[in-house]
PDB file of C-alpha atoms in Angstrom:
ATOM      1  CA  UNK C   1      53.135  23.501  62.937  1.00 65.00           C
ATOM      2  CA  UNK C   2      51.374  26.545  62.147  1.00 81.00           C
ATOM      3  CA  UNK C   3      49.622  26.800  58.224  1.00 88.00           C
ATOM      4  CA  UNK C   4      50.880  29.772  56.345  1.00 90.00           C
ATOM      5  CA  UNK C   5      47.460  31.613  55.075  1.00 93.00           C
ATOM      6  CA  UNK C   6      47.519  30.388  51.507  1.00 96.00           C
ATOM      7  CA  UNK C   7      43.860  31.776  50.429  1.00 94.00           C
ATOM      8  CA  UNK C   8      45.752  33.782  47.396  1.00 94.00           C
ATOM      9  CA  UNK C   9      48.313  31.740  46.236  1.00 97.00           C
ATOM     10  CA  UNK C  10      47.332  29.755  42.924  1.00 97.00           C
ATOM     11  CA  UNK C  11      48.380  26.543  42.277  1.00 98.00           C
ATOM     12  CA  UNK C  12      49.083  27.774  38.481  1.00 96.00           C
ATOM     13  CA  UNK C  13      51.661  30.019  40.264  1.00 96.00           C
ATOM     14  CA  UNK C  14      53.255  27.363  41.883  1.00 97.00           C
ATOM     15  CA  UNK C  15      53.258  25.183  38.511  1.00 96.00           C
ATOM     16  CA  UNK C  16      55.913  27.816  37.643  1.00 93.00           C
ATOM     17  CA  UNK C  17      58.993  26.882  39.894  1.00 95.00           C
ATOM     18  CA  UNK C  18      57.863  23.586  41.276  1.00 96.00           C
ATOM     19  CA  UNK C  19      57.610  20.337  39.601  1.00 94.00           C
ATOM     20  CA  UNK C  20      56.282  17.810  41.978  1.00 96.00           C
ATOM     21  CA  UNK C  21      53.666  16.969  44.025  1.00 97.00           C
ATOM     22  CA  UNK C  22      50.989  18.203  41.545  1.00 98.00           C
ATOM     23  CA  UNK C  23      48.174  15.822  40.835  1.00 98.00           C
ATOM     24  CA  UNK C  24      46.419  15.037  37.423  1.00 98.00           C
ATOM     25  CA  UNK C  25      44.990  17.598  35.808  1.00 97.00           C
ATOM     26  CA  UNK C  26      41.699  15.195  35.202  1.00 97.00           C
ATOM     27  CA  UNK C  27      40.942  15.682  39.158  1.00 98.00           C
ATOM     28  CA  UNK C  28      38.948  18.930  39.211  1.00 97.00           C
ATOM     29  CA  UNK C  29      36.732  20.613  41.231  1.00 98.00           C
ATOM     30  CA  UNK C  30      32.981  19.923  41.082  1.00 96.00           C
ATOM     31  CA  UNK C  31      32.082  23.357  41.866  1.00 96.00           C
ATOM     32  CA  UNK C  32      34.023  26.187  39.793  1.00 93.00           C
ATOM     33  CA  UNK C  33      35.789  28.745  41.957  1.00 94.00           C
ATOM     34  CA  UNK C  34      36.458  27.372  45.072  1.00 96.00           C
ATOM     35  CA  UNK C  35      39.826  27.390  47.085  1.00 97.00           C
ATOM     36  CA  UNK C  36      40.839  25.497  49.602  1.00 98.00           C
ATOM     37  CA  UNK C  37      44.140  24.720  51.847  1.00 98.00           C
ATOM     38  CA  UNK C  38      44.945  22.246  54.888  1.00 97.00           C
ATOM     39  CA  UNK C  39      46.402  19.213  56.354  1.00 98.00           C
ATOM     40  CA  UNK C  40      45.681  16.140  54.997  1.00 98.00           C
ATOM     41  CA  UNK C  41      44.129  12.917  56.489  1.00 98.00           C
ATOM     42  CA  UNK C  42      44.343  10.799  53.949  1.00 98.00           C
ATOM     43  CA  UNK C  43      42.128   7.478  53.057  1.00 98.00           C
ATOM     44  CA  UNK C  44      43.165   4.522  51.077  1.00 98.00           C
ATOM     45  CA  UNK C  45      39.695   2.745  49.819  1.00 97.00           C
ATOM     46  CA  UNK C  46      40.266  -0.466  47.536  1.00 95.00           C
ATOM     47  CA  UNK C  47      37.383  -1.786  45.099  1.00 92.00           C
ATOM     48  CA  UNK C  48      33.707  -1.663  46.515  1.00 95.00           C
ATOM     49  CA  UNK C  49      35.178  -1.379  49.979  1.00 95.00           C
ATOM     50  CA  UNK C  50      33.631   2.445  51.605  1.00 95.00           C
ATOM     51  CA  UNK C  51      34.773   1.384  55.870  1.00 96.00           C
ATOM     52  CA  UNK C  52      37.367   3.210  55.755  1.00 97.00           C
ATOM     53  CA  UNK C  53      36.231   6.908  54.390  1.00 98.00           C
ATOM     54  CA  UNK C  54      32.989   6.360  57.328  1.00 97.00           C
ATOM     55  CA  UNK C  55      35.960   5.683  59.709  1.00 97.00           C
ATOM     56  CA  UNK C  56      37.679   8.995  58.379  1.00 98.00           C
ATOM     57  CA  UNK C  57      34.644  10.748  58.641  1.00 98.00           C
ATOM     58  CA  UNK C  58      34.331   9.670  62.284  1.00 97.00           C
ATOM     59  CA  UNK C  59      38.130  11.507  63.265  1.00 97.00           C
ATOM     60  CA  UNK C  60      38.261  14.303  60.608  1.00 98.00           C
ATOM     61  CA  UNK C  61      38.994  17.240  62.620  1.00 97.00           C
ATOM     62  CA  UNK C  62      37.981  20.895  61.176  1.00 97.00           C
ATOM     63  CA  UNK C  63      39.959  22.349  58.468  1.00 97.00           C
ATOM     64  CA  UNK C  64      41.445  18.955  57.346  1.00 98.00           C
ATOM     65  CA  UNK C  65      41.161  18.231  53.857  1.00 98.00           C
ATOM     66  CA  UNK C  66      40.017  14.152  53.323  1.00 98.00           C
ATOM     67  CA  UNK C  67      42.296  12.609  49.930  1.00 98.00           C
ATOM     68  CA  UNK C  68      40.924   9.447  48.556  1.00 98.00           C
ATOM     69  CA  UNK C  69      43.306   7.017  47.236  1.00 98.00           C
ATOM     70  CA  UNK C  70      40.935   4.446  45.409  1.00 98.00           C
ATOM     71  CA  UNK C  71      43.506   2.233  44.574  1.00 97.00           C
ATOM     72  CA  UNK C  72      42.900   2.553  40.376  1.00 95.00           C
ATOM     73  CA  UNK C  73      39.157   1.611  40.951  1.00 96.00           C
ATOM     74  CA  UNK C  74      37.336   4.181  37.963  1.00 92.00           C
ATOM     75  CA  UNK C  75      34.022   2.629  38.090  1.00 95.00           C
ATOM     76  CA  UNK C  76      32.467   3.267  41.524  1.00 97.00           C
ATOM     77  CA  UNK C  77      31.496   6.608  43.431  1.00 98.00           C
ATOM     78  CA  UNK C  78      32.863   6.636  46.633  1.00 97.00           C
ATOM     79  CA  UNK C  79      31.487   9.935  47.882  1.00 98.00           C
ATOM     80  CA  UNK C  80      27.685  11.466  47.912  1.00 98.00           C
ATOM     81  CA  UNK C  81      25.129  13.368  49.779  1.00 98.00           C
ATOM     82  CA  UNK C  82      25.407  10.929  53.046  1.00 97.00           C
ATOM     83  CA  UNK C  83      29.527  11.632  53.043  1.00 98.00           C
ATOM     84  CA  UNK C  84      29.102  14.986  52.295  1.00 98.00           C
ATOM     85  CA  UNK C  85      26.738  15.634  54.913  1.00 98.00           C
ATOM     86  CA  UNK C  86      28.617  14.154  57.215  1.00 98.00           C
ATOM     87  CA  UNK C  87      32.272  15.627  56.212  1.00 98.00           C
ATOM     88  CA  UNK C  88      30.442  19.079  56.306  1.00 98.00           C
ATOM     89  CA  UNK C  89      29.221  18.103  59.943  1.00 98.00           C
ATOM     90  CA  UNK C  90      32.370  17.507  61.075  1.00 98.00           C
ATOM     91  CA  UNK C  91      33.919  20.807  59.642  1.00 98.00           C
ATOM     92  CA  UNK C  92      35.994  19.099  56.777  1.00 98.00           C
ATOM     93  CA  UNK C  93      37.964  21.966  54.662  1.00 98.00           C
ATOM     94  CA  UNK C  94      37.387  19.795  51.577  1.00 98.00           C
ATOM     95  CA  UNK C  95      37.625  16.580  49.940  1.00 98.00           C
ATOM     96  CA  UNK C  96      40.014  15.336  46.942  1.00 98.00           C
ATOM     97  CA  UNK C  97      39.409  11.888  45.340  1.00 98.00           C
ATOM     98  CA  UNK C  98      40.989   9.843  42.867  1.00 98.00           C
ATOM     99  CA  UNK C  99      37.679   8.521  41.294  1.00 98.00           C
ATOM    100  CA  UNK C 100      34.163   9.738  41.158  1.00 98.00           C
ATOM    101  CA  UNK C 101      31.444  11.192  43.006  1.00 98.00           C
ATOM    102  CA  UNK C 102      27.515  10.882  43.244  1.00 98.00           C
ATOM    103  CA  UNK C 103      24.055  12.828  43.860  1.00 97.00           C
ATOM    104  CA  UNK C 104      26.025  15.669  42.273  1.00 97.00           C
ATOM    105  CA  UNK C 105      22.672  18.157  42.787  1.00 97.00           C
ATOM    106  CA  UNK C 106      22.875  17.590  46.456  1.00 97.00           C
ATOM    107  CA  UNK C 107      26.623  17.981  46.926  1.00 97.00           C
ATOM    108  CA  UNK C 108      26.528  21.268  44.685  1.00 97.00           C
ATOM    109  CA  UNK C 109      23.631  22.647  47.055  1.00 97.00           C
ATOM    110  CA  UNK C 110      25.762  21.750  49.956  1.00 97.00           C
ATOM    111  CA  UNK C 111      28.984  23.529  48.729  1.00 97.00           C
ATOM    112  CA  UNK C 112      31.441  21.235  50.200  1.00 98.00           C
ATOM    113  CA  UNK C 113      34.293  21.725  47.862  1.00 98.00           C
ATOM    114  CA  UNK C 114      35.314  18.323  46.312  1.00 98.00           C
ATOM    115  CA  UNK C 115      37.838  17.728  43.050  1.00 98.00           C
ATOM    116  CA  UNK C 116      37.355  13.901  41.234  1.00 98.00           C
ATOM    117  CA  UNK C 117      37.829  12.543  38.478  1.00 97.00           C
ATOM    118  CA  UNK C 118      33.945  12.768  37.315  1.00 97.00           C
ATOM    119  CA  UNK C 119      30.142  11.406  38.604  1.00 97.00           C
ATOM    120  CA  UNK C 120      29.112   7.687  38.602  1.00 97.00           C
ATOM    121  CA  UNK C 121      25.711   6.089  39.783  1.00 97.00           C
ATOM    122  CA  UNK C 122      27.510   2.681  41.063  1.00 96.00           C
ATOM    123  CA  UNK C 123      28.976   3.406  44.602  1.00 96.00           C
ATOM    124  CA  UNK C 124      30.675   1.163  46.815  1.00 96.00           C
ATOM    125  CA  UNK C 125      29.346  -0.516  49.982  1.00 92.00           C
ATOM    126  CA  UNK C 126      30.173  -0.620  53.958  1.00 91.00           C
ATOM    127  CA  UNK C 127      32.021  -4.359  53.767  1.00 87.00           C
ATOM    128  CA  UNK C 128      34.643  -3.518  56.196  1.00 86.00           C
ATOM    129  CA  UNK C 129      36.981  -5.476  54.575  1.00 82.00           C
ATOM    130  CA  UNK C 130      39.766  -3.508  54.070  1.00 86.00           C
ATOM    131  CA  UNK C 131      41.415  -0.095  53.168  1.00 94.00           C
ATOM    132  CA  UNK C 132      42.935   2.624  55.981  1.00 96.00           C
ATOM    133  CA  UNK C 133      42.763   6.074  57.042  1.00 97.00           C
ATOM    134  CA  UNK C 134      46.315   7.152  57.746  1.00 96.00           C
ATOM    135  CA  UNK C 135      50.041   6.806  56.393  1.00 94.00           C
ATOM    136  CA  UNK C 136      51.214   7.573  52.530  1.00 97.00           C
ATOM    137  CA  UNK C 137      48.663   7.126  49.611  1.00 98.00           C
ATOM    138  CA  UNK C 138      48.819   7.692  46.208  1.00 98.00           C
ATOM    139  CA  UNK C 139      46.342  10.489  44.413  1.00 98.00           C
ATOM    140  CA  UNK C 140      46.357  11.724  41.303  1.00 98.00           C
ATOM    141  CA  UNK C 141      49.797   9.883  40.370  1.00 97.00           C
ATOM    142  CA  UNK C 142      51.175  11.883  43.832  1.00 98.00           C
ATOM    143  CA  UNK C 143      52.399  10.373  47.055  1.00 98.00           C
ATOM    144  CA  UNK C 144      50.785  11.891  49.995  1.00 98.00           C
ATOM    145  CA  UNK C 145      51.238  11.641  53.687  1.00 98.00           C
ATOM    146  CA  UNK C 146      49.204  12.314  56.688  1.00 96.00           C
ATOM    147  CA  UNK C 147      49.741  15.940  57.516  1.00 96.00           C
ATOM    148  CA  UNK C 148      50.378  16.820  54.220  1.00 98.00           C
ATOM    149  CA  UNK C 149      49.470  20.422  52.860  1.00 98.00           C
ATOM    150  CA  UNK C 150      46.536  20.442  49.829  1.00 98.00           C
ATOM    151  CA  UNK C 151      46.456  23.439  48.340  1.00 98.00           C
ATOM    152  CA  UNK C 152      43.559  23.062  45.604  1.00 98.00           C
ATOM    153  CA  UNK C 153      42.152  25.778  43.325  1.00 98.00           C
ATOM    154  CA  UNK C 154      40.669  26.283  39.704  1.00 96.00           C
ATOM    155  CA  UNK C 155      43.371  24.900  37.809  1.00 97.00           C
ATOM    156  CA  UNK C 156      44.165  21.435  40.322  1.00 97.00           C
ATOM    157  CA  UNK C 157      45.360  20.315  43.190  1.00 98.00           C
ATOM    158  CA  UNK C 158      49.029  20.073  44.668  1.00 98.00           C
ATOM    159  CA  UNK C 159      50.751  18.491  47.928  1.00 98.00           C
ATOM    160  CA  UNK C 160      52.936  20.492  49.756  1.00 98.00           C
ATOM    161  CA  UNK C 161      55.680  19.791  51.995  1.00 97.00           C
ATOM    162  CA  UNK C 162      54.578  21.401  55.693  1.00 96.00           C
ATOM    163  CA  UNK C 163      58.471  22.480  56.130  1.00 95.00           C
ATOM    164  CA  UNK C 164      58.546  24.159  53.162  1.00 96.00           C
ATOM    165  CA  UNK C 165      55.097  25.404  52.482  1.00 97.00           C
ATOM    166  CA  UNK C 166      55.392  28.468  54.216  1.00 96.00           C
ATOM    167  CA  UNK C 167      58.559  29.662  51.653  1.00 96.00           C
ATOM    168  CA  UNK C 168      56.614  28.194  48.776  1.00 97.00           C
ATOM    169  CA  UNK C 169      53.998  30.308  49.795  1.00 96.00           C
ATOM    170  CA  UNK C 170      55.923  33.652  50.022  1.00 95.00           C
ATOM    171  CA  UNK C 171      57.681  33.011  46.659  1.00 95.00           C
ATOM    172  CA  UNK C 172      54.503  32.569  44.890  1.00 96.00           C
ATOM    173  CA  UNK C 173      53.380  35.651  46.630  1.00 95.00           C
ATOM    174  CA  UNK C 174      55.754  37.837  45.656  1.00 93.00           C
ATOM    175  CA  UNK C 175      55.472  36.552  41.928  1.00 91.00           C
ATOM    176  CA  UNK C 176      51.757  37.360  42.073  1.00 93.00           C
ATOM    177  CA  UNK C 177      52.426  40.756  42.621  1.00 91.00           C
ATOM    178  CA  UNK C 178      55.124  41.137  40.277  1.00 87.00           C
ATOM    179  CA  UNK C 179      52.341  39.648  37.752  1.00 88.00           C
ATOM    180  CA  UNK C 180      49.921  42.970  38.625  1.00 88.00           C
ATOM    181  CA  UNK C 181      52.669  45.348  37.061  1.00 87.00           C
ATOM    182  CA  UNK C 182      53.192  43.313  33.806  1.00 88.00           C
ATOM    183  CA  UNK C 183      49.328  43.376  33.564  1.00 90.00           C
ATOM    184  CA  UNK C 184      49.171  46.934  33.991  1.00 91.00           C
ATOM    185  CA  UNK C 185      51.757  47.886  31.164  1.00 89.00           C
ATOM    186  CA  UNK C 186      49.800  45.410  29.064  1.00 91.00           C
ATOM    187  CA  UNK C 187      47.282  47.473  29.319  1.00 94.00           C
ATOM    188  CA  UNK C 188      48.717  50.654  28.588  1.00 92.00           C
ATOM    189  CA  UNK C 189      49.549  48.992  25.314  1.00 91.00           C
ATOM    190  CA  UNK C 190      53.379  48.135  25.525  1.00 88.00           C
ATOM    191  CA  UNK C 191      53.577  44.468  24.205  1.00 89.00           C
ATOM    192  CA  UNK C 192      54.807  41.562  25.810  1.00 87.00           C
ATOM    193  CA  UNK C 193      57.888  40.385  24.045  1.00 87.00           C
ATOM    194  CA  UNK C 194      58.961  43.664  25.155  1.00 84.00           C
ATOM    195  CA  UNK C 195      58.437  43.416  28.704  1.00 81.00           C
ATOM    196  CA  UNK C 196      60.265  40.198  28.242  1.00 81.00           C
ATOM    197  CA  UNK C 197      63.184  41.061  26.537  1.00 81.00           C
ATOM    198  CA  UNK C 198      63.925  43.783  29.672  1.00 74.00           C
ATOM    199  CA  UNK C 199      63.535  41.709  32.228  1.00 64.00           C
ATOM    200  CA  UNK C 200      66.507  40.053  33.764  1.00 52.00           C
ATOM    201  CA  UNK C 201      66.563  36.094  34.989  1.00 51.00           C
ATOM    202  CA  UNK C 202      67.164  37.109  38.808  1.00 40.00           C
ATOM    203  CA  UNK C 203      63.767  39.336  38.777  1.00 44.00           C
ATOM    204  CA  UNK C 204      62.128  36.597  39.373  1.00 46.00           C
ATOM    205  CA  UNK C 205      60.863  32.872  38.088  1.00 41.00           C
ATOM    206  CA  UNK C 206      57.481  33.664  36.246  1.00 50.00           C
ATOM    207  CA  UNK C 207      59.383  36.581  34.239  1.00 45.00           C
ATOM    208  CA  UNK C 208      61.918  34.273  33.196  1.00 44.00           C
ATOM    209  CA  UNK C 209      59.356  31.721  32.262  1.00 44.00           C
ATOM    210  CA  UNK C 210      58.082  34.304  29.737  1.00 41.00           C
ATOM    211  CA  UNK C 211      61.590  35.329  28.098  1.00 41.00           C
ATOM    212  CA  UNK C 212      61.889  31.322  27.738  1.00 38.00           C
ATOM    213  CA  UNK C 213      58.842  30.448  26.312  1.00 42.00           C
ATOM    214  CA  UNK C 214      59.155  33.442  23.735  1.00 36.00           C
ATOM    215  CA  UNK C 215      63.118  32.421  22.701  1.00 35.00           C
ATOM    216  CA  UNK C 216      61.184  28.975  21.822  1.00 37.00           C
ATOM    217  CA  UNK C 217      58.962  30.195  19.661  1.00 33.00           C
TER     218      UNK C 217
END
């Protein structure tokens, strides 16, 4: 299945007409203002247990994007400058993990965008013991499947259906550039509960987020 070119659409926009598949907001990425997009080939990587993310690395194709299920573990890094190096060999769009990351100096110089949960100095071994690459995980309180879309940007990171991505896409699209022209008459001073109040629920779903939020208030 072909990926829709999702290198403008925000995740914030989708926030505004989808509800699932959004992880926590405490995964973020390590390196501000990066974007990424792609299927994913997900891990699952119990405890102290770090076979199966060298097996991933081993048959990550280019352009996937690697998610880390650590199975509730939030006291060992799973991912630093030997990972990184490698994932980046292999042409690896990006990585997401539920849990933490080391040798953050050498994985900012190297620019492979990753989003955790934070930075640890106690990382887990090669015991071979258990853990997958492959099937459903959980990340970030979000099921995802191999083959999975990632969209992950500024504000988070969210799992997209591949059947539907592509009208997901073109929705948040659209509302993007609806956004410009409500900017723009910002700017020329009108004020916002006025461009609320005139504009009408079918225009569109981020303009009728704004007439509710203001009827709350």
């Amino acid at each position: 299945m072909m990926i829709p070119d999702l290198s403008e659409i925000e995740t914030a926009t989708l926030g505004h007409f989808l509800t699932e598949g959004f992880m926590a907001p405490s995964i973020q990425a390590l390196i501000p203002g990066q974007r990424i997009w792609g299927p994913a080939l997900t891990v699952r990587m119990p405890g102290t247990d770090g076979a199966a993310l060298v097996e991933a690395l081993s048959v990550a194709e280019p352009g996937d994007v690697i998610v880390i299920d650590r199975c509730g573990d939030l006291r060992h890094a799973c991912f630093g400058a030997v990972t990184a190096t490698a994932a980046h060999a292999r042409g690896v769009a990006g990585v997401i993990i539920d849990g933490f990351v080391t040798d953050l100096s050498a994985l900012v110089k190297l620019g492979l965008p990753v989003w955790c949960r934070g930075r640890s100095p106690i990382t887990t071994r090669y015991r071979n013991m258990s853990g997958h690459v492959g099937g459903t995980v959980t990340c970030g309180g979000s099921m995802v499947s191999q083959g999975d879309i990632i969209l992950a940007d500024e504000s988070g990171v969210v799992v997209l259906d591949p059947a539907t991505v592509a009208e997901h896409a073109a929705r948040a699209r659209q509302m993007q550039h609806d956004e410009i022209d409500i900017l723009r008459r910002l700017r020329a001073g009108e004020m916002l509960k006025e461009i609320s109040a005139q504009t009408k629920p079918e225009e569109g779903p981020r303009r009728r987020m704004l007439n509710l939020n203001f009827k709350q208030q």
